Amino acid sequence: MSEDHPPRDSPEWNNPDLCPFCGAALSDGGVGFIDHIADAPKCEERFEAWRGQIRDDIGGEWGG
């Protein structure tokens, strides 16, 4: 697994088949991401940090 985030100008940046934190291929863009972060502590840490940053922006609409 790569330790680098895909570059912002990369077409992989918003590809739902790839982890946005490391670029690893996912089995799918929904549950595959959840499975991935369960097995990739660094990505889970990055996801939690991201979620903490946007939580107030989403407000009551966030289900995650």
Tab-separated table of C-alpha atoms in Angstrom:
chain	number	residue	atom	x	y	z
A	1	MET	CA	0.000	0.000	0.000
A	2	SER	CA	1.239	3.439	-0.866
A	3	GLU	CA	1.731	5.918	1.965
A	4	ASP	CA	1.009	8.907	-0.267
A	5	HIS	CA	-2.287	10.518	-0.966
A	6	PRO	CA	-3.107	10.700	-4.690
A	7	PRO	CA	-2.172	14.178	-5.986
A	8	ARG	CA	-5.085	16.645	-6.051
A	9	ASP	CA	-4.767	17.030	-9.830
A	10	SER	CA	-4.826	13.253	-10.352
A	11	PRO	CA	-7.941	11.631	-11.822
A	12	GLU	CA	-7.628	9.119	-8.957
A	13	TRP	CA	-8.368	11.852	-6.384
A	14	ASN	CA	-12.130	11.282	-6.551
A	15	ASN	CA	-12.219	7.777	-8.041
A	16	PRO	CA	-14.585	5.798	-5.749
A	17	ASP	CA	-12.737	2.581	-6.582
A	18	LEU	CA	-9.559	3.860	-4.878
A	19	CYS	CA	-8.866	4.863	-1.281
A	20	PRO	CA	-8.578	8.660	-1.214
A	21	PHE	CA	-5.918	8.409	1.494
A	22	CYS	CA	-3.489	5.888	0.005
A	23	GLY	CA	-4.702	5.142	-3.533
A	24	ALA	CA	-5.243	1.409	-2.876
A	25	ALA	CA	-7.859	-0.339	-5.014
A	26	LEU	CA	-11.151	-0.954	-3.186
A	27	SER	CA	-13.595	-3.799	-3.770
A	28	ASP	CA	-16.234	-1.066	-4.139
A	29	GLY	CA	-16.577	2.585	-3.196
A	30	GLY	CA	-18.975	2.029	-0.294
A	31	VAL	CA	-18.529	-0.943	1.964
A	32	GLY	CA	-15.175	-1.628	0.311
A	33	PHE	CA	-13.845	1.596	1.809
A	34	ILE	CA	-15.108	0.632	5.280
A	35	ASP	CA	-13.483	-2.792	4.914
A	36	HIS	CA	-10.257	-1.126	3.774
A	37	ILE	CA	-9.964	1.276	6.707
A	38	ALA	CA	-10.650	-1.619	9.098
A	39	ASP	CA	-7.526	-3.284	7.679
A	40	ALA	CA	-5.422	-0.146	7.131
A	41	PRO	CA	-4.866	1.748	10.405
A	42	LYS	CA	-3.082	4.672	8.731
A	43	CYS	CA	-6.038	5.229	6.373
A	44	GLU	CA	-8.477	4.905	9.270
A	45	GLU	CA	-6.495	7.537	11.171
A	46	ARG	CA	-6.533	9.850	8.151
A	47	PHE	CA	-10.273	9.244	7.624
A	48	GLU	CA	-11.053	10.051	11.266
A	49	ALA	CA	-8.978	13.244	11.056
A	50	TRP	CA	-10.794	14.252	7.847
A	51	ARG	CA	-14.180	13.438	9.366
A	52	GLY	CA	-13.321	15.500	12.444
A	53	GLN	CA	-12.488	18.468	10.225
A	54	ILE	CA	-15.735	18.376	8.257
A	55	ARG	CA	-18.147	17.238	10.991
A	56	ASP	CA	-19.289	20.780	11.799
A	57	ASP	CA	-19.750	21.569	8.097
A	58	ILE	CA	-22.114	18.636	7.626
A	59	GLY	CA	-24.086	19.117	10.841
A	60	GLY	CA	-27.098	16.867	11.356
A	61	GLU	CA	-26.789	15.403	7.859
A	62	TRP	CA	-23.723	13.290	8.710
A	63	GLY	CA	-24.542	9.638	9.246
A	64	GLY	CA	-20.950	8.396	9.550
